[in-house]
Amino acid sequence: MTDHIETDVVIIGAGPVGLFAVFELGLLDIKCHLIDILPKVGGQCAELYPEKPIYDIPGFPMVTGQGLVDNLMAQIEPFHPTFHLNEMVESLESIGTPEAPLFRVKTSENGTTFTCKAVIIAAGGGSFQPKKPPIENIEAYEGTGVYYAVRKMEMFRNKKVLIVGGGDSALDWTVNLQPIAKRLTLLHRRDAFRAAPHTVEKMRSLVASGEMDLHLGQVTSLKGEEPVLEGAVIRKDDGSEFTVDCDVMLPFFGLTMKLGPIADWGLNLHENLIPVDTEKFETNVPGIFAIGDINTYPGKLKLILSGFHEGALAAQKVHRYVYPEKKLLFQYTTSSTSLQKKLGVA
Ligand code: FAD
C-alpha cells in the first residue's frame, strides 16, 4: 500500500535553499514535507563539498558545506519538517484551479503521494543520479543484481557481492558489507584509492587475512540469465579476462546532476532552468514556486544567499494560498513574541 500525505507545502529538494524555505514557511505557520533523492539533506553542500569552506554566507566569516547544513537543520528544528529521503519526485500534477491551487506529488521509490496547496521546487541543478558503468546490458539487472546505492544492508546478507570503484562509497561499503556478505570482492581500475586512509587500511588488512578479494581491472560484461546476475567478466590491464562469481554488483562511480522528471511537469523551461518572477518566485503555474539554483530571472546569481532571499519572498505568496482569509503581518524575529513563540524562545 502506498502512503498518502496531506500537507500545506511540498518542497522538492533538501539542499540549503529548500532547508531555509522551511524556516520562512514555519514563521508563517505553514507546514511542509521535503523530498530528496539523496540519502541525506544538504544538496550540493553536503554531497559535493562538505569539508570545504564557504566565505560568503552572511554572518558567517567561514563555514564548511556540512557546517552550514548542520546550522540550517538546527535553525528549522522548531518547525519539525518531515523528510522523505532516498525518494525522487517523479510526477507533479495540478488538481486545483489557478485561484485555489492544489497539487498531487508522487515519488518513485515508495510511491508516496502528497496532496498540497503549493509546491516549492528547490531542486538545484537537478537530481543527483548515479553514474553508470558502460556495460551493454546493465539495465537488465538493475534492481535484481545491480544496485547503485545501499538502502538496506540486510539485502546483501549471504550474497556474493562485487563492489566496483575506488572512492569513499566503494571503500565504506566494502568494509561495512564484508562481515555479512558470503564473499566480498572489490574491483578497481588501479591499486590506488581515493578514500579515507583508515578505510583503505582496513580493506587491505581484510584482503591480507583472506577475508575478501581485491582485483584490478574493469567489468566488460555481465553473466546470468536476465535479470538474475551470476557473474561479471573482468578485463585486466594486460588484456586477459576472468570471471568473478557474484549475485550482486554495486558500482560506485560517483553522482551526476540531471534535470530528471522536472522537464515533464508542464513548466516553462529556459535552458533547463525554471523562469520565475522576482516578486514571488512563482513559475508559470500558480502555486508552483522555484527557488535556488534551479530558477532563472534577469540578474540571477547562483549563490546560496540568493536562494535564501527567494525562499523568504516565495513564502509570503504561499501564505495567500494556504490561508486565503488571513492577512499577513510583517514582523521581526527580534521583537515579535508571536514569532519567538513559534521558535520556542519566548
Ligand atoms: P542543491 O544544493 O543542488 O540541492 C538540490 C537538491 O534537490 C539535491 O539534493 C537534489 O538531489 C534534489 N533534487 C533535485 N531534483 C529532485 C527530484 N526530482 N526529486 C527529489 N530530489 C530532487 N555557493 C555559494 O553561495 N558560495 C560558495 O562559496 C559556493 N561554493 C561552491 C563550491 C562548489 C564546489 C560547488 C559545487 C558549489 C558551490 N556553491 C557555492 C553553489 C551552491 O552550492 C549552490 O548555489 C547551492 O547548493 C544551491 O542550493 P539549492 O538548494 O538550490 O540546490
mmCIF file of C-alpha atoms and ligand atoms in Angstrom:
data_model
loop_
_atom_site.group_PDB
_atom_site.id
_atom_site.type_symbol
_atom_site.label_atom_id
_atom_site.label_comp_id
_atom_site.label_asym_id
_atom_site.label_seq_id
_atom_site.Cartn_x
_atom_site.Cartn_y
_atom_site.Cartn_z
ATOM 1 C CA MET A 1 0.000 0.000 0.000
ATOM 2 C CA THR A 2 1.350 3.444 -0.826
ATOM 3 C CA ASP A 3 1.312 6.276 1.708
ATOM 4 C CA HIS A 4 -0.832 9.328 1.155
ATOM 5 C CA ILE A 5 0.095 12.563 2.907
ATOM 6 C CA GLU A 6 -1.805 15.850 3.036
ATOM 7 C CA THR A 7 0.202 18.945 3.857
ATOM 8 C CA ASP A 8 0.424 22.661 3.113
ATOM 9 C CA VAL A 9 3.599 22.621 1.014
ATOM 10 C CA VAL A 10 5.863 20.042 -0.581
ATOM 11 C CA ILE A 11 9.453 21.186 -1.059
ATOM 12 C CA ILE A 12 11.287 19.298 -3.777
ATOM 13 C CA GLY A 13 14.973 19.254 -2.839
ATOM 14 C CA ALA A 14 16.543 19.367 0.634
ATOM 15 C CA GLY A 15 19.571 21.442 -0.369
ATOM 16 C CA PRO A 16 20.460 24.592 1.606
ATOM 17 C CA VAL A 17 17.762 26.616 -0.135
ATOM 18 C CA GLY A 18 14.990 24.055 0.422
ATOM 19 C CA LEU A 19 16.047 23.812 4.080
ATOM 20 C CA PHE A 20 15.912 27.553 4.682
ATOM 21 C CA ALA A 21 12.494 27.746 2.996
ATOM 22 C CA VAL A 22 11.213 25.566 5.870
ATOM 23 C CA PHE A 23 12.197 28.354 8.264
ATOM 24 C CA GLU A 24 10.470 31.122 6.300
ATOM 25 C CA LEU A 25 7.322 28.998 5.864
ATOM 26 C CA GLY A 26 7.389 27.942 9.506
ATOM 27 C CA LEU A 27 7.340 31.556 10.699
ATOM 28 C CA LEU A 28 4.097 31.910 8.728
ATOM 29 C CA ASP A 29 2.575 28.729 10.270
ATOM 30 C CA ILE A 30 2.940 26.787 7.044
ATOM 31 C CA LYS A 31 3.746 23.079 7.362
ATOM 32 C CA CYS A 32 5.893 21.259 4.880
ATOM 33 C CA HIS A 33 7.375 17.971 3.761
ATOM 34 C CA LEU A 34 10.733 17.829 1.959
ATOM 35 C CA ILE A 35 11.667 15.202 -0.582
ATOM 36 C CA ASP A 36 15.178 14.443 -1.812
ATOM 37 C CA ILE A 37 16.610 11.653 -3.889
ATOM 38 C CA LEU A 38 19.811 11.695 -1.823
ATOM 39 C CA PRO A 39 20.020 9.679 1.405
ATOM 40 C CA LYS A 40 20.976 12.847 3.307
ATOM 41 C CA VAL A 41 19.990 16.515 3.472
ATOM 42 C CA GLY A 42 22.159 19.411 2.287
ATOM 43 C CA GLY A 43 22.228 19.106 -1.514
ATOM 44 C CA GLN A 44 25.490 20.209 -3.149
ATOM 45 C CA CYS A 45 26.941 21.482 0.163
ATOM 46 C CA ALA A 46 26.719 18.040 1.787
ATOM 47 C CA GLU A 47 27.332 15.929 -1.304
ATOM 48 C CA LEU A 48 29.979 17.845 -3.245
ATOM 49 C CA TYR A 49 31.939 19.912 -0.724
ATOM 50 C CA PRO A 50 31.099 19.034 2.923
ATOM 51 C CA GLU A 51 34.573 19.933 4.223
ATOM 52 C CA LYS A 52 35.317 22.933 2.012
ATOM 53 C CA PRO A 53 34.959 26.423 3.460
ATOM 54 C CA ILE A 54 32.299 28.870 2.236
ATOM 55 C CA TYR A 55 33.130 32.533 2.824
ATOM 56 C CA ASP A 56 30.043 34.365 1.553
ATOM 57 C CA ILE A 57 27.215 33.291 3.832
ATOM 58 C CA PRO A 58 26.051 36.469 5.606
ATOM 59 C CA GLY A 59 27.078 36.466 9.247
ATOM 60 C CA PHE A 60 29.482 33.518 8.872
ATOM 61 C CA PRO A 61 33.033 34.649 8.005
ATOM 62 C CA MET A 62 33.707 30.977 7.266
ATOM 63 C CA VAL A 63 31.577 27.867 7.426
ATOM 64 C CA THR A 64 32.074 24.467 5.789
ATOM 65 C CA GLY A 65 29.464 22.978 3.471
ATOM 66 C CA GLN A 66 28.383 20.463 6.122
ATOM 67 C CA GLY A 67 28.644 23.094 8.872
ATOM 68 C CA LEU A 68 26.119 25.273 7.042
ATOM 69 C CA VAL A 69 23.762 22.317 6.599
ATOM 70 C CA ASP A 70 24.037 21.414 10.300
ATOM 71 C CA ASN A 71 23.221 25.004 11.275
ATOM 72 C CA LEU A 72 20.256 25.134 8.900
ATOM 73 C CA MET A 73 18.938 21.896 10.405
ATOM 74 C CA ALA A 74 19.240 23.396 13.902
ATOM 75 C CA GLN A 75 17.501 26.583 12.741
ATOM 76 C CA ILE A 76 14.471 24.758 11.283
ATOM 77 C CA GLU A 77 14.184 22.252 14.132
ATOM 78 C CA PRO A 78 11.325 24.184 15.854
ATOM 79 C CA PHE A 79 9.137 23.610 12.789
ATOM 80 C CA HIS A 80 9.543 19.798 12.717
ATOM 81 C CA PRO A 81 9.644 19.351 8.952
ATOM 82 C CA THR A 82 9.224 15.801 7.660
ATOM 83 C CA PHE A 83 11.941 14.499 5.343
ATOM 84 C CA HIS A 84 11.458 11.854 2.686
ATOM 85 C CA LEU A 85 14.989 10.927 1.674
ATOM 86 C CA ASN A 86 16.029 8.425 -0.983
ATOM 87 C CA GLU A 87 12.901 9.400 -2.889
ATOM 88 C CA MET A 88 12.740 11.083 -6.254
ATOM 89 C CA VAL A 89 9.752 13.237 -7.135
ATOM 90 C CA GLU A 90 8.512 11.616 -10.298
ATOM 91 C CA SER A 91 5.282 13.454 -11.066
ATOM 92 C CA LEU A 92 3.660 16.750 -10.194
ATOM 93 C CA GLU A 93 0.059 17.237 -11.243
ATOM 94 C CA SER A 94 -2.235 20.213 -10.807
ATOM 95 C CA ILE A 95 -5.653 19.170 -9.464
ATOM 96 C CA GLY A 96 -6.957 22.595 -8.356
ATOM 97 C CA THR A 97 -7.705 25.927 -10.013
ATOM 98 C CA PRO A 98 -5.448 28.993 -10.528
ATOM 99 C CA GLU A 99 -7.369 30.733 -7.702
ATOM 100 C CA ALA A 100 -7.197 27.774 -5.322
ATOM 101 C CA PRO A 101 -4.232 25.667 -6.415
ATOM 102 C CA LEU A 102 -3.965 22.075 -5.293
ATOM 103 C CA PHE A 103 -1.321 19.592 -6.347
ATOM 104 C CA ARG A 104 -0.640 15.894 -6.321
ATOM 105 C CA VAL A 105 3.026 14.996 -5.980
ATOM 106 C CA LYS A 106 4.240 11.418 -6.386
ATOM 107 C CA THR A 107 7.612 9.884 -5.587
ATOM 108 C CA SER A 108 9.180 6.976 -7.375
ATOM 109 C CA GLU A 109 10.836 4.882 -4.687
ATOM 110 C CA ASN A 110 7.930 4.118 -2.338
ATOM 111 C CA GLY A 111 5.203 5.623 -4.472
ATOM 112 C CA THR A 112 4.254 8.046 -1.683
ATOM 113 C CA THR A 113 1.661 10.590 -2.830
ATOM 114 C CA PHE A 114 1.179 14.059 -1.381
ATOM 115 C CA THR A 115 -1.682 16.497 -1.749
ATOM 116 C CA CYS A 116 -0.639 20.092 -1.077
ATOM 117 C CA LYS A 117 -1.660 23.683 -1.674
ATOM 118 C CA ALA A 118 1.702 24.822 -3.016
ATOM 119 C CA VAL A 119 4.899 23.263 -4.282
ATOM 120 C CA ILE A 120 8.345 24.789 -3.910
ATOM 121 C CA ILE A 121 10.888 23.411 -6.340
ATOM 122 C CA ALA A 122 14.348 23.803 -4.779
ATOM 123 C CA ALA A 123 15.931 21.163 -6.968
ATOM 124 C CA GLY A 124 19.282 22.877 -7.614
ATOM 125 C CA GLY A 125 20.977 21.531 -10.727
ATOM 126 C CA GLY A 126 18.509 18.663 -10.785
ATOM 127 C CA SER A 127 18.554 15.354 -9.037
ATOM 128 C CA PHE A 128 21.778 13.613 -8.181
ATOM 129 C CA GLN A 129 21.851 10.336 -10.068
ATOM 130 C CA PRO A 130 24.460 7.585 -10.118
ATOM 131 C CA LYS A 131 26.951 7.455 -12.976
ATOM 132 C CA LYS A 132 26.572 4.069 -14.617
ATOM 133 C CA PRO A 133 29.440 1.938 -15.857
ATOM 134 C CA PRO A 134 29.435 1.441 -19.641
ATOM 135 C CA ILE A 135 28.268 -2.190 -19.687
ATOM 136 C CA GLU A 136 25.941 -3.130 -22.510
ATOM 137 C CA ASN A 137 23.037 -4.933 -20.798
ATOM 138 C CA ILE A 138 23.434 -3.493 -17.281
ATOM 139 C CA GLU A 139 19.833 -2.172 -17.196
ATOM 140 C CA ALA A 140 18.521 -5.745 -17.408
ATOM 141 C CA TYR A 141 19.983 -6.498 -13.961
ATOM 142 C CA GLU A 142 19.213 -3.180 -12.223
ATOM 143 C CA GLY A 143 17.120 -3.720 -9.103
ATOM 144 C CA THR A 144 17.726 -7.502 -9.110
ATOM 145 C CA GLY A 145 21.514 -7.854 -9.239
ATOM 146 C CA VAL A 146 22.888 -4.350 -9.846
ATOM 147 C CA TYR A 147 22.363 -1.579 -7.299
ATOM 148 C CA TYR A 148 23.822 1.943 -7.226
ATOM 149 C CA ALA A 149 23.094 2.576 -3.554
ATOM 150 C CA VAL A 150 22.731 0.508 -0.413
ATOM 151 C CA ARG A 151 19.303 1.194 1.035
ATOM 152 C CA LYS A 152 19.173 -1.826 3.367
ATOM 153 C CA MET A 153 22.331 -3.749 4.218
ATOM 154 C CA GLU A 154 20.284 -6.862 5.007
ATOM 155 C CA MET A 155 19.538 -7.254 1.293
ATOM 156 C CA PHE A 156 23.147 -8.312 0.842
ATOM 157 C CA ARG A 157 23.430 -10.845 3.671
ATOM 158 C CA ASN A 158 24.910 -14.149 2.482
ATOM 159 C CA LYS A 159 25.305 -12.827 -1.070
ATOM 160 C CA LYS A 160 28.374 -12.897 -3.258
ATOM 161 C CA VAL A 161 28.936 -9.156 -3.566
ATOM 162 C CA LEU A 162 31.106 -7.392 -6.139
ATOM 163 C CA ILE A 163 31.825 -3.733 -5.347
ATOM 164 C CA VAL A 164 33.272 -1.631 -8.157
ATOM 165 C CA GLY A 165 35.044 1.678 -7.552
ATOM 166 C CA GLY A 166 37.853 3.288 -5.600
ATOM 167 C CA GLY A 167 36.277 6.240 -3.773
ATOM 168 C CA ASP A 168 34.756 6.695 -0.327
ATOM 169 C CA SER A 169 31.432 4.986 -1.107
ATOM 170 C CA ALA A 170 33.108 1.905 -2.608
ATOM 171 C CA LEU A 171 35.532 1.544 0.307
ATOM 172 C CA ASP A 172 32.988 2.321 3.041
ATOM 173 C CA TRP A 173 30.554 -0.275 1.711
ATOM 174 C CA THR A 174 33.356 -2.795 1.251
ATOM 175 C CA VAL A 175 34.227 -2.567 4.920
ATOM 176 C CA ASN A 176 30.573 -2.485 6.043
ATOM 177 C CA LEU A 177 29.226 -5.295 3.875
ATOM 178 C CA GLN A 178 32.200 -7.663 4.168
ATOM 179 C CA PRO A 179 31.058 -9.100 7.540
ATOM 180 C CA ILE A 180 27.568 -10.017 6.262
ATOM 181 C CA ALA A 181 28.336 -10.964 2.647
ATOM 182 C CA LYS A 182 29.004 -14.603 1.732
ATOM 183 C CA ARG A 183 32.077 -13.374 -0.137
ATOM 184 C CA LEU A 184 33.019 -9.825 -0.979
ATOM 185 C CA THR A 185 35.166 -8.731 -3.914
ATOM 186 C CA LEU A 186 36.359 -5.191 -4.547
ATOM 187 C CA LEU A 187 37.301 -4.239 -8.096
ATOM 188 C CA HIS A 188 39.093 -1.049 -9.071
ATOM 189 C CA ARG A 189 40.977 0.075 -12.179
ATOM 190 C CA ARG A 190 44.239 0.609 -10.326
ATOM 191 C CA ASP A 191 45.841 -0.078 -6.979
ATOM 192 C CA ALA A 192 45.268 3.448 -5.624
ATOM 193 C CA PHE A 193 42.166 4.577 -3.761
ATOM 194 C CA ARG A 194 40.559 7.997 -3.235
ATOM 195 C CA ALA A 195 39.083 7.185 0.163
ATOM 196 C CA ALA A 196 39.764 7.852 3.846
ATOM 197 C CA PRO A 197 43.175 6.270 4.647
ATOM 198 C CA HIS A 198 41.880 4.256 7.629
ATOM 199 C CA THR A 199 39.151 2.650 5.455
ATOM 200 C CA VAL A 200 41.707 1.760 2.790
ATOM 201 C CA GLU A 201 43.927 0.253 5.508
ATOM 202 C CA LYS A 202 41.033 -1.778 6.882
ATOM 203 C CA MET A 203 40.233 -3.098 3.381
ATOM 204 C CA ARG A 204 43.884 -4.062 2.833
ATOM 205 C CA SER A 205 44.034 -5.938 6.119
ATOM 206 C CA LEU A 206 40.862 -7.895 5.191
ATOM 207 C CA VAL A 207 42.496 -8.812 1.873
ATOM 208 C CA ALA A 208 45.740 -9.808 3.636
ATOM 209 C CA SER A 209 43.848 -12.094 6.035
ATOM 210 C CA GLY A 210 41.968 -13.725 3.139
ATOM 211 C CA GLU A 211 38.570 -12.435 4.294
ATOM 212 C CA MET A 212 37.822 -10.669 0.988
ATOM 213 C CA ASP A 213 39.266 -10.345 -2.529
ATOM 214 C CA LEU A 214 40.698 -7.343 -4.338
ATOM 215 C CA HIS A 215 41.077 -7.322 -8.130
ATOM 216 C CA LEU A 216 42.341 -4.699 -10.543
ATOM 217 C CA GLY A 217 40.568 -4.273 -13.864
ATOM 218 C CA GLN A 218 37.240 -3.282 -15.402
ATOM 219 C CA VAL A 219 33.927 -5.084 -15.863
ATOM 220 C CA THR A 220 33.292 -5.708 -19.559
ATOM 221 C CA SER A 221 30.097 -7.762 -19.402
ATOM 222 C CA LEU A 222 27.662 -9.436 -17.034
ATOM 223 C CA LYS A 223 26.679 -13.100 -16.909
ATOM 224 C CA GLY A 224 23.461 -14.826 -15.877
ATOM 225 C CA GLU A 225 20.015 -15.277 -17.344
ATOM 226 C CA GLU A 226 18.469 -11.792 -17.125
ATOM 227 C CA PRO A 227 17.510 -10.476 -14.613
ATOM 228 C CA VAL A 228 19.436 -12.902 -12.376
ATOM 229 C CA LEU A 229 23.086 -11.924 -12.071
ATOM 230 C CA GLU A 230 25.612 -14.746 -11.774
ATOM 231 C CA GLY A 231 28.943 -13.199 -12.603
ATOM 232 C CA ALA A 232 30.960 -10.331 -14.029
ATOM 233 C CA VAL A 233 33.638 -10.649 -16.700
ATOM 234 C CA ILE A 234 36.679 -8.571 -15.799
ATOM 235 C CA ARG A 235 39.419 -7.395 -18.130
ATOM 236 C CA LYS A 236 42.837 -6.740 -16.608
ATOM 237 C CA ASP A 237 45.309 -4.127 -17.887
ATOM 238 C CA ASP A 238 47.218 -6.807 -19.838
ATOM 239 C CA GLY A 239 44.034 -7.631 -21.784
ATOM 240 C CA SER A 240 43.405 -11.011 -20.133
ATOM 241 C CA GLU A 241 39.904 -11.746 -18.836
ATOM 242 C CA PHE A 242 38.436 -13.699 -15.947
ATOM 243 C CA THR A 243 35.021 -14.039 -14.279
ATOM 244 C CA VAL A 244 34.077 -13.173 -10.706
ATOM 245 C CA ASP A 245 31.017 -15.071 -9.450
ATOM 246 C CA CYS A 246 28.553 -12.644 -7.915
ATOM 247 C CA ASP A 247 24.834 -12.365 -7.100
ATOM 248 C CA VAL A 248 25.114 -8.627 -6.654
ATOM 249 C CA MET A 249 27.221 -5.877 -8.206
ATOM 250 C CA LEU A 250 27.441 -2.440 -6.612
ATOM 251 C CA PRO A 251 29.117 0.106 -8.907
ATOM 252 C CA PHE A 252 30.102 3.329 -7.103
ATOM 253 C CA PHE A 253 31.208 5.692 -9.876
ATOM 254 C CA GLY A 254 30.024 8.926 -8.292
ATOM 255 C CA LEU A 255 26.966 11.033 -8.938
ATOM 256 C CA THR A 256 25.952 13.346 -11.713
ATOM 257 C CA MET A 257 23.225 16.005 -11.670
ATOM 258 C CA LYS A 258 20.397 15.570 -14.146
ATOM 259 C CA LEU A 259 17.289 17.686 -14.529
ATOM 260 C CA GLY A 260 15.262 14.464 -14.369
ATOM 261 C CA PRO A 261 11.484 14.398 -14.336
ATOM 262 C CA ILE A 262 11.120 18.177 -13.767
ATOM 263 C CA ALA A 263 11.154 18.569 -17.554
ATOM 264 C CA ASP A 264 7.805 16.738 -17.749
ATOM 265 C CA TRP A 265 5.784 18.832 -15.320
ATOM 266 C CA GLY A 266 4.362 21.362 -17.777
ATOM 267 C CA LEU A 267 6.521 24.216 -16.508
ATOM 268 C CA ASN A 268 8.152 26.756 -18.807
ATOM 269 C CA LEU A 269 11.854 25.972 -19.019
ATOM 270 C CA HIS A 270 14.760 28.049 -20.277
ATOM 271 C CA GLU A 271 17.987 26.108 -20.829
ATOM 272 C CA ASN A 272 16.902 23.560 -18.209
ATOM 273 C CA LEU A 273 16.114 26.287 -15.660
ATOM 274 C CA ILE A 274 12.691 27.423 -14.499
ATOM 275 C CA PRO A 275 11.851 31.077 -15.225
ATOM 276 C CA VAL A 276 10.225 32.881 -12.280
ATOM 277 C CA ASP A 277 9.150 36.424 -11.437
ATOM 278 C CA THR A 278 11.254 38.259 -8.890
ATOM 279 C CA GLU A 279 8.348 39.355 -6.728
ATOM 280 C CA LYS A 280 7.158 35.925 -5.631
ATOM 281 C CA PHE A 281 9.476 33.430 -7.376
ATOM 282 C CA GLU A 282 6.395 31.753 -8.813
ATOM 283 C CA THR A 283 6.565 29.788 -12.070
ATOM 284 C CA ASN A 284 4.108 29.984 -14.979
ATOM 285 C CA VAL A 285 1.835 27.666 -12.930
ATOM 286 C CA PRO A 286 0.176 29.478 -9.998
ATOM 287 C CA GLY A 287 1.081 27.719 -6.748
ATOM 288 C CA ILE A 288 4.340 26.239 -8.042
ATOM 289 C CA PHE A 289 7.426 28.177 -6.980
ATOM 290 C CA ALA A 290 11.087 27.683 -7.931
ATOM 291 C CA ILE A 291 13.944 28.899 -5.722
ATOM 292 C CA GLY A 292 17.713 28.417 -5.605
ATOM 293 C CA ASP A 293 19.918 27.151 -8.431
ATOM 294 C CA ILE A 294 17.002 25.703 -10.415
ATOM 295 C CA ASN A 295 15.409 29.068 -11.270
ATOM 296 C CA THR A 296 16.314 31.845 -13.661
ATOM 297 C CA TYR A 297 15.438 35.551 -13.918
ATOM 298 C CA PRO A 298 17.287 38.647 -15.099
ATOM 299 C CA GLY A 299 20.377 39.128 -12.937
ATOM 300 C CA LYS A 300 20.186 35.723 -11.229
ATOM 301 C CA LEU A 301 23.299 34.749 -9.250
ATOM 302 C CA LYS A 302 23.633 31.071 -8.361
ATOM 303 C CA LEU A 303 24.573 31.793 -4.768
ATOM 304 C CA ILE A 304 23.181 30.297 -1.601
ATOM 305 C CA LEU A 305 22.342 33.746 -0.243
ATOM 306 C CA SER A 306 20.171 34.482 -3.316
ATOM 307 C CA GLY A 307 18.236 31.266 -2.664
ATOM 308 C CA PHE A 308 17.598 32.281 0.956
ATOM 309 C CA HIS A 309 16.081 35.590 -0.170
ATOM 310 C CA GLU A 310 13.979 33.844 -2.817
ATOM 311 C CA GLY A 311 12.569 31.445 -0.211
ATOM 312 C CA ALA A 312 11.533 34.347 2.046
ATOM 313 C CA LEU A 313 9.600 36.053 -0.745
ATOM 314 C CA ALA A 314 8.024 32.846 -2.043
ATOM 315 C CA ALA A 315 6.755 32.080 1.473
ATOM 316 C CA GLN A 316 4.780 35.349 1.507
ATOM 317 C CA LYS A 317 2.796 34.313 -1.578
ATOM 318 C CA VAL A 318 2.433 30.715 -0.404
ATOM 319 C CA HIS A 319 0.735 32.141 2.705
ATOM 320 C CA ARG A 320 -2.037 33.539 0.497
ATOM 321 C CA TYR A 321 -2.734 30.102 -0.959
ATOM 322 C CA VAL A 322 -2.617 28.301 2.385
ATOM 323 C CA TYR A 323 -4.542 30.930 4.400
ATOM 324 C CA PRO A 324 -6.619 32.887 1.839
ATOM 325 C CA GLU A 325 -8.665 34.517 4.611
ATOM 326 C CA LYS A 326 -5.758 35.655 6.784
ATOM 327 C CA LYS A 327 -3.905 38.944 6.482
ATOM 328 C CA LEU A 328 -0.154 38.701 6.664
ATOM 329 C CA LEU A 329 1.589 40.983 9.142
ATOM 330 C CA PHE A 330 5.235 41.884 8.656
ATOM 331 C CA GLN A 331 7.172 41.123 11.849
ATOM 332 C CA TYR A 332 10.774 40.946 13.051
ATOM 333 C CA THR A 333 12.033 37.858 14.880
ATOM 334 C CA THR A 334 13.902 40.230 17.209
ATOM 335 C CA SER A 335 10.802 41.925 18.564
ATOM 336 C CA SER A 336 7.768 39.714 17.812
ATOM 337 C CA THR A 337 6.772 37.496 20.729
ATOM 338 C CA SER A 338 4.454 35.600 18.400
ATOM 339 C CA LEU A 339 7.369 34.654 16.141
ATOM 340 C CA GLN A 340 9.531 33.891 19.172
ATOM 341 C CA LYS A 341 6.855 31.524 20.498
ATOM 342 C CA LYS A 342 6.933 29.637 17.202
ATOM 343 C CA LEU A 343 10.699 29.408 17.568
ATOM 344 C CA GLY A 344 10.313 28.153 21.121
ATOM 345 C CA VAL A 345 12.337 31.004 22.620
ATOM 346 C CA ALA A 346 9.582 33.028 24.307
HETATM 347 P P1 FAD B 1 21.162 21.945 -4.360
HETATM 348 O O1 FAD B 1 22.163 22.194 -3.318
HETATM 349 O O2 FAD B 1 21.618 21.499 -5.704
HETATM 350 O O3 FAD B 1 20.101 20.892 -3.812
HETATM 351 C C1 FAD B 1 19.057 20.434 -4.635
HETATM 352 C C2 FAD B 1 18.568 19.098 -4.128
HETATM 353 O O4 FAD B 1 17.388 18.732 -4.858
HETATM 354 C C3 FAD B 1 19.569 17.978 -4.343
HETATM 355 O O5 FAD B 1 19.868 17.365 -3.101
HETATM 356 C C4 FAD B 1 18.859 17.021 -5.314
HETATM 357 O O6 FAD B 1 19.132 15.650 -5.056
HETATM 358 C C5 FAD B 1 17.392 17.334 -5.058
HETATM 359 N N1 FAD B 1 16.507 17.025 -6.195
HETATM 360 C C6 FAD B 1 16.527 17.551 -7.443
HETATM 361 N N2 FAD B 1 15.534 17.055 -8.205
HETATM 362 C C7 FAD B 1 14.854 16.193 -7.402
HETATM 363 C C8 FAD B 1 13.718 15.346 -7.598
HETATM 364 N N3 FAD B 1 13.040 15.307 -8.768
HETATM 365 N N4 FAD B 1 13.313 14.580 -6.573
HETATM 366 C C9 FAD B 1 13.973 14.600 -5.373
HETATM 367 N N5 FAD B 1 15.057 15.381 -5.136
HETATM 368 C C10 FAD B 1 15.473 16.164 -6.131
HETATM 369 N N6 FAD B 1 27.565 28.909 -3.354
HETATM 370 C C11 FAD B 1 27.805 29.989 -2.560
HETATM 371 O O7 FAD B 1 26.913 30.792 -2.319
HETATM 372 N N7 FAD B 1 29.063 30.176 -2.021
HETATM 373 C C12 FAD B 1 30.089 29.306 -2.236
HETATM 374 O O8 FAD B 1 31.216 29.529 -1.760
HETATM 375 C C13 FAD B 1 29.843 28.152 -3.049
HETATM 376 N N8 FAD B 1 30.814 27.226 -3.282
HETATM 377 C C14 FAD B 1 30.555 26.141 -4.054
HETATM 378 C C15 FAD B 1 31.553 25.182 -4.259
HETATM 379 C C16 FAD B 1 31.307 24.070 -5.039
HETATM 380 C C17 FAD B 1 32.398 23.047 -5.237
HETATM 381 C C18 FAD B 1 30.017 23.891 -5.641
HETATM 382 C C19 FAD B 1 29.725 22.677 -6.479
HETATM 383 C C20 FAD B 1 29.018 24.832 -5.437
HETATM 384 C C21 FAD B 1 29.272 25.971 -4.654
HETATM 385 N N9 FAD B 1 28.288 26.923 -4.433
HETATM 386 C C22 FAD B 1 28.540 27.996 -3.610
HETATM 387 C C23 FAD B 1 26.947 26.818 -5.046
HETATM 388 C C24 FAD B 1 25.933 26.308 -4.025
HETATM 389 O O9 FAD B 1 26.333 25.039 -3.528
HETATM 390 C C25 FAD B 1 24.568 26.212 -4.700
HETATM 391 O O10 FAD B 1 24.195 27.505 -5.105
HETATM 392 C C26 FAD B 1 23.538 25.672 -3.709
HETATM 393 O O11 FAD B 1 23.857 24.350 -3.303
HETATM 394 C C27 FAD B 1 22.171 25.674 -4.347
HETATM 395 O O12 FAD B 1 21.288 25.186 -3.385
HETATM 396 P P2 FAD B 1 19.886 24.535 -3.810
HETATM 397 O O13 FAD B 1 19.245 24.158 -2.519
HETATM 398 O O14 FAD B 1 19.205 25.444 -4.764
HETATM 399 O O15 FAD B 1 20.268 23.233 -4.663
#
